[in-house]
PDB file of C-alpha atoms in Angstrom:
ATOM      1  CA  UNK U 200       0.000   0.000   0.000  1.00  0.00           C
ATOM      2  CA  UNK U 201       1.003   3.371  -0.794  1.00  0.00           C
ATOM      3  CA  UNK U 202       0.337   6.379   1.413  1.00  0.00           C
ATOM      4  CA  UNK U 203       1.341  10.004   1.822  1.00  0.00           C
ATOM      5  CA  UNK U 204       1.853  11.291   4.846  1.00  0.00           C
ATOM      6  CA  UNK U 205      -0.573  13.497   6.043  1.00  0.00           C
ATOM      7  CA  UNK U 206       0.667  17.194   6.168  1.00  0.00           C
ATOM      8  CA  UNK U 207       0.351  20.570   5.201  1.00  0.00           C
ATOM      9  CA  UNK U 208       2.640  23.827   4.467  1.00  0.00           C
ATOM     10  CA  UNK U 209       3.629  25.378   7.294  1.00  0.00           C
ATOM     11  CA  UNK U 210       3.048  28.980   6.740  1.00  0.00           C
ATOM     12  CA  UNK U 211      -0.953  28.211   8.023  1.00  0.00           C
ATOM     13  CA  UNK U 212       0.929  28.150  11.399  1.00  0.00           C
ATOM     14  CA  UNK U 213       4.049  30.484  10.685  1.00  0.00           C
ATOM     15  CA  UNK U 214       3.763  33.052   7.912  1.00  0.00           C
ATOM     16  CA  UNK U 215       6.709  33.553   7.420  1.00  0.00           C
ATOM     17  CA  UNK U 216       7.836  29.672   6.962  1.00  0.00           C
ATOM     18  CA  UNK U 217       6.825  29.175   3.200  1.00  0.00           C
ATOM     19  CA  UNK U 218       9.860  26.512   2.629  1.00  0.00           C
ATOM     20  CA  UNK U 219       8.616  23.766   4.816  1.00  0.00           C
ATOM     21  CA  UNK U 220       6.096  21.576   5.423  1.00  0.00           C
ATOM     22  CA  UNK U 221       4.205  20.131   8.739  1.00  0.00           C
ATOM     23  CA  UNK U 222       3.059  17.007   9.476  1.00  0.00           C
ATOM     24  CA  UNK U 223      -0.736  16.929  10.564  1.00  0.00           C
ATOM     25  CA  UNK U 224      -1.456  15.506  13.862  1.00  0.00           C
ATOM     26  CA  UNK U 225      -2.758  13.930  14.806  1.00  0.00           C
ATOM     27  CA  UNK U 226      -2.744  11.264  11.908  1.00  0.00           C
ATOM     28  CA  UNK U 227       0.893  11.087  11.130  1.00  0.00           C
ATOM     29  CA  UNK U 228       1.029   9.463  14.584  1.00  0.00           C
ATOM     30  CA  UNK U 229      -1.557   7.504  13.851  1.00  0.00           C
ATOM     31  CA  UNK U 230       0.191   6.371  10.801  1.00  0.00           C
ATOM     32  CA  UNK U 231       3.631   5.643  12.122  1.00  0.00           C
ATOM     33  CA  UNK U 232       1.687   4.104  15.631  1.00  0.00           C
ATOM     34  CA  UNK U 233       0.134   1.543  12.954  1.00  0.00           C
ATOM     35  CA  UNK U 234       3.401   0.762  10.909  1.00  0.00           C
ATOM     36  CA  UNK U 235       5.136   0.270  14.131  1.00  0.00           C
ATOM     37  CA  UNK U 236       2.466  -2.379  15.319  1.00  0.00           C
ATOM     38  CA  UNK U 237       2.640  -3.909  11.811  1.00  0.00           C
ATOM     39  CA  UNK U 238      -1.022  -3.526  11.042  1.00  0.00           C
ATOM     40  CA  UNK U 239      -2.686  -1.814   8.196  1.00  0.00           C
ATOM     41  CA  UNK U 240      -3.535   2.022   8.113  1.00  0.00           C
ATOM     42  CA  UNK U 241      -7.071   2.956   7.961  1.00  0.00           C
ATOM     43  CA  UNK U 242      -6.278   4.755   4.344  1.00  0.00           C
ATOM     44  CA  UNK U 243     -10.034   6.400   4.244  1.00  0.00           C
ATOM     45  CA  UNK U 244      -9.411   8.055   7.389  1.00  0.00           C
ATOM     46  CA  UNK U 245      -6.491   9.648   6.527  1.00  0.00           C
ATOM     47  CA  UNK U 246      -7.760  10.784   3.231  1.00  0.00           C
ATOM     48  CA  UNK U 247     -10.561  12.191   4.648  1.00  0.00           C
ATOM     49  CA  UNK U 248      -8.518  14.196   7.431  1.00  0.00           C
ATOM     50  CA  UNK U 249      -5.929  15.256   4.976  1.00  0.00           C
ATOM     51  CA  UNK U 250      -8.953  17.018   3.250  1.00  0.00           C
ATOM     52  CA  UNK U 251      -9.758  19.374   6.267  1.00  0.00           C
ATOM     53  CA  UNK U 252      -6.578  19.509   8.685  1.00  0.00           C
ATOM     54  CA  UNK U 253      -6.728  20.970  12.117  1.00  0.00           C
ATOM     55  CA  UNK U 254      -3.802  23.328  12.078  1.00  0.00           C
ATOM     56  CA  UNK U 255      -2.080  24.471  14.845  1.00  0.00           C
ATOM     57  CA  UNK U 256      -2.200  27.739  14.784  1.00  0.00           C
ATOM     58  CA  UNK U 257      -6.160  27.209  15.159  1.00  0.00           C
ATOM     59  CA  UNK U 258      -4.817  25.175  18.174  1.00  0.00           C
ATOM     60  CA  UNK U 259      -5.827  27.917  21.498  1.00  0.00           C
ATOM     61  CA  UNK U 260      -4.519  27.033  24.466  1.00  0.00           C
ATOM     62  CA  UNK U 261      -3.907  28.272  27.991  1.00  0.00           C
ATOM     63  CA  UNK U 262      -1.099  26.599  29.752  1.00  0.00           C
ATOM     64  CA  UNK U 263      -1.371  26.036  33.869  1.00  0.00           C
ATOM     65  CA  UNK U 264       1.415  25.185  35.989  1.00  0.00           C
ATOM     66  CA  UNK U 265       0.522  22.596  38.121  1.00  0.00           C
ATOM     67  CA  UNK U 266       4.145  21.412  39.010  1.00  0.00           C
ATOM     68  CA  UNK U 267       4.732  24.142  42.061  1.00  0.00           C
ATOM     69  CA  UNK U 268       7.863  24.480  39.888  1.00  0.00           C
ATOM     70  CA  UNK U 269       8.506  28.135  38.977  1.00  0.00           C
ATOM     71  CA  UNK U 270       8.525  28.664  35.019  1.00  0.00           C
ATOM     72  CA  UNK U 271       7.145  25.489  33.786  1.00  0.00           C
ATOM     73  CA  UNK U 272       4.248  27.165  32.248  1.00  0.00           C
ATOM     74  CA  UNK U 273       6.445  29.786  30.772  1.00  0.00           C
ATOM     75  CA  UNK U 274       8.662  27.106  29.102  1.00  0.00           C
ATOM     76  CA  UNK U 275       5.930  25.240  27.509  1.00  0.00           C
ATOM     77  CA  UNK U 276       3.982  27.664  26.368  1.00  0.00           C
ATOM     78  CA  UNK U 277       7.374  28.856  24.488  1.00  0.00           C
ATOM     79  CA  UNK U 278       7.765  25.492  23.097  1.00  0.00           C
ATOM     80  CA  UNK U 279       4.258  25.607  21.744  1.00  0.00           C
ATOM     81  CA  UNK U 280       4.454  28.742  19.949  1.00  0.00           C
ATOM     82  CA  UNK U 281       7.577  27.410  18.576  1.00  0.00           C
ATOM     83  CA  UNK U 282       5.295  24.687  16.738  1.00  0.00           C
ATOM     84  CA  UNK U 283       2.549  27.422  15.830  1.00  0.00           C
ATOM     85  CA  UNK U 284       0.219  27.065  18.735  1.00  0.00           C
ATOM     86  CA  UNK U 285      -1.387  29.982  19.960  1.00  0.00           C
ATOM     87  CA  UNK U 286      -1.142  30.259  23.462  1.00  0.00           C
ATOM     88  CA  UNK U 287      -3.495  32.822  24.836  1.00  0.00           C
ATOM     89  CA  UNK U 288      -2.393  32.873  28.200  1.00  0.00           C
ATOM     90  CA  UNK U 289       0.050  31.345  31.048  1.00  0.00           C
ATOM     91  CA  UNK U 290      -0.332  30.893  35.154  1.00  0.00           C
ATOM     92  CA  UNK U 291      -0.381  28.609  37.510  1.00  0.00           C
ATOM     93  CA  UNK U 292      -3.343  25.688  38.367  1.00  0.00           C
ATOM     94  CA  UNK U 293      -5.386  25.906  41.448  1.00  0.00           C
ATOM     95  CA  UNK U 294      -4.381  22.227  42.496  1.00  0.00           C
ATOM     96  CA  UNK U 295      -1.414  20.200  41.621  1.00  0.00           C
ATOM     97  CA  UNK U 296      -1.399  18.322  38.855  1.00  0.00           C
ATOM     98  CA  UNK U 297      -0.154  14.167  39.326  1.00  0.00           C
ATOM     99  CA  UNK U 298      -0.323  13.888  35.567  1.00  0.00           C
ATOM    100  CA  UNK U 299      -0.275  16.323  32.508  1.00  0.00           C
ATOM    101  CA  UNK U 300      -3.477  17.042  30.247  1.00  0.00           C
ATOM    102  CA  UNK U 301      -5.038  19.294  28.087  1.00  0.00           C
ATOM    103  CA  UNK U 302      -8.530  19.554  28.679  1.00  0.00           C
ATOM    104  CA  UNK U 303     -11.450  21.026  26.438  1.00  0.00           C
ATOM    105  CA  UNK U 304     -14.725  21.962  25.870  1.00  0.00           C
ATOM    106  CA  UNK U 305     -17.607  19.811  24.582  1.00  0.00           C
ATOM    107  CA  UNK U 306     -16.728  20.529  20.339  1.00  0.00           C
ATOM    108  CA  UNK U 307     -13.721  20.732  20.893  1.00  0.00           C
ATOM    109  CA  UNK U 308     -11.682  17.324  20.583  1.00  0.00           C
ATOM    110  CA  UNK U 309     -10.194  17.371  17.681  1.00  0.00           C
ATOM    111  CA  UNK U 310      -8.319  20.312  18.695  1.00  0.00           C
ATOM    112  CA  UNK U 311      -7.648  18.945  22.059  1.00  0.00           C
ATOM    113  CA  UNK U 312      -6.678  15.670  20.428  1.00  0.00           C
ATOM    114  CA  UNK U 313      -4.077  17.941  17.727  1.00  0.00           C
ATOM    115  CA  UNK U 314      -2.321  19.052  21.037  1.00  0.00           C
ATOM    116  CA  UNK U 315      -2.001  16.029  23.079  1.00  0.00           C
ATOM    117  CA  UNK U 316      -0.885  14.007  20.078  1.00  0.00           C
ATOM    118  CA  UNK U 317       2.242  16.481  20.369  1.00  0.00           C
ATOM    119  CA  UNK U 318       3.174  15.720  24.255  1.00  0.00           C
ATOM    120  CA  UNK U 319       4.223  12.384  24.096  1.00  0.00           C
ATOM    121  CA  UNK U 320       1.878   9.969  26.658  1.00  0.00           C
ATOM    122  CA  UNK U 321      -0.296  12.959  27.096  1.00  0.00           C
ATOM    123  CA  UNK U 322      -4.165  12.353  26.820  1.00  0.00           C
ATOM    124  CA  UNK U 323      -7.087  14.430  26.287  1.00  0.00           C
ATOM    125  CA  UNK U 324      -9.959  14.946  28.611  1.00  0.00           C
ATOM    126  CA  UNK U 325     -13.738  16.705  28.376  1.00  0.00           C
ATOM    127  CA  UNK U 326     -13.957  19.578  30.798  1.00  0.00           C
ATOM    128  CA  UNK U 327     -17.402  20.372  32.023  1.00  0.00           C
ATOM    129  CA  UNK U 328     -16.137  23.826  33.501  1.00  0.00           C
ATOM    130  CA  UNK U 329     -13.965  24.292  30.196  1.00  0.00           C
ATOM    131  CA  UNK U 330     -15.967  26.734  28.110  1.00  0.00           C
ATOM    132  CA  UNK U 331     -15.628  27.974  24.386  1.00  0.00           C
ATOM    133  CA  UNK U 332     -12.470  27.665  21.887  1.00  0.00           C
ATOM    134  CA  UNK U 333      -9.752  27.534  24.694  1.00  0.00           C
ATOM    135  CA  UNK U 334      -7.922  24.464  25.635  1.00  0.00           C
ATOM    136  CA  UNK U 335      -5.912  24.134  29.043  1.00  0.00           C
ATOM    137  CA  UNK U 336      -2.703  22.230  29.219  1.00  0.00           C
ATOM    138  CA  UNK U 337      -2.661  21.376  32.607  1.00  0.00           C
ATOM    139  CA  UNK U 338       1.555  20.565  33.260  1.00  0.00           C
ATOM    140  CA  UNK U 339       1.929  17.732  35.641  1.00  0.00           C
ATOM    141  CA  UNK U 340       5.529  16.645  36.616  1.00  0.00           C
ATOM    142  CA  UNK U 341       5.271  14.126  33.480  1.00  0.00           C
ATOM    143  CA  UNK U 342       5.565  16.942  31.073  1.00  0.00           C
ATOM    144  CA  UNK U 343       7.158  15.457  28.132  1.00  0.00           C
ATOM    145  CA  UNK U 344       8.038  18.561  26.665  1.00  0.00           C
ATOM    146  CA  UNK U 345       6.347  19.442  22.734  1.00  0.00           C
ATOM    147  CA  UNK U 346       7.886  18.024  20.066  1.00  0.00           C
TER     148      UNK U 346
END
C-alpha cells in the first residue's frame, strides 16, 4: 500500500515559513503508531482528514502550571508557539497536577486531540467547567516537553 503522509505547508501556522512543510497531527502518529504495530492504516481516514486539517495555529490554548515548579508554564507555552500554537495565556493551576493534560470543551476534541498528540503519553480529557475555543494544558511533573 502506498500512502502520503498526512501534512500541510507550514506557513498556516508560521507566515513567514513558506519553505517547509508540517506534518498533521494527529494522523501522522496515527500512521507511524500503525506501521510500528505492523497492522494496516485505515487509508479512508487519513484521506478524509488530509482534506480538512486541524492546524495548529487554530490550536488555542492556555497553559497552567501545576508542578509548584517556577517557570514550567512559561517554558511550555514557548515550546508551543515554537510549533505554531497559539497560546493565549500562562499561570499557575489551582491544584497540583499528578499527571499532565489538556482539557477542552464539549466541540472541541479534535483540537484537544491535535495538542495532546504532540506531548508524548499525554491524553485528552472533556472539561465540564472548560468553556468555548480555549484548551488548558494542565503541566503535571510528566511533562514530556512538545515536540
Amino acid at each position: 500500500m502506498r500512502l502520503t503522509l498526512p501534512n500541510y505547508a507550514r506557513e498556516a501556522d508560521v507566515p513567514s515559513d513558506r519553505a517547509n512543510v508540517v506534518w498533521q497531527y494527529p494522523q501522522a502518529a496515527d500512521l507511524f503508531d500503525a506501521m510500528a504495530e505492523d497492522r494496516e492504516p485505515d487509508r479512508k481516514a487519513l484521506v478524509a482528514a488530509a482534506a480538512d486539517p486541524v492546524h495548529a495555529r487554530s490550536v488555542r490554548v492556555r497553559v497552567l502550571n501545576g508542578t509548584g515548579v517556577a517557570g514550567r508554564a512559561a517554558q511550555a507555552a514557548e515550546e508551543l508557539r515554537d510549533l505554531g500554537y497559539t497560546v493565549v495565556g500562562t499561570g499557575n493551576a489551582p491544584d497540583r497536577a499528578d499527571r499532565t493534560a489538556v482539557l477542552h470543551a464539549p466541540g472541541m476534541a479534535d483540537h484537544a486531540r491535535v495538542l495532546a498528540s504532540r506531548l508524548d503519553g499525554v491524553t485528552a480529557h472533556p472539561d465540564e467547567q472548560s468553556a468555548g475555543q480555549v484548551l488548558t494544558l494542565a503541566i503535571g511533573p510528566d511533562y514530556p516537553g512538545a515536540a
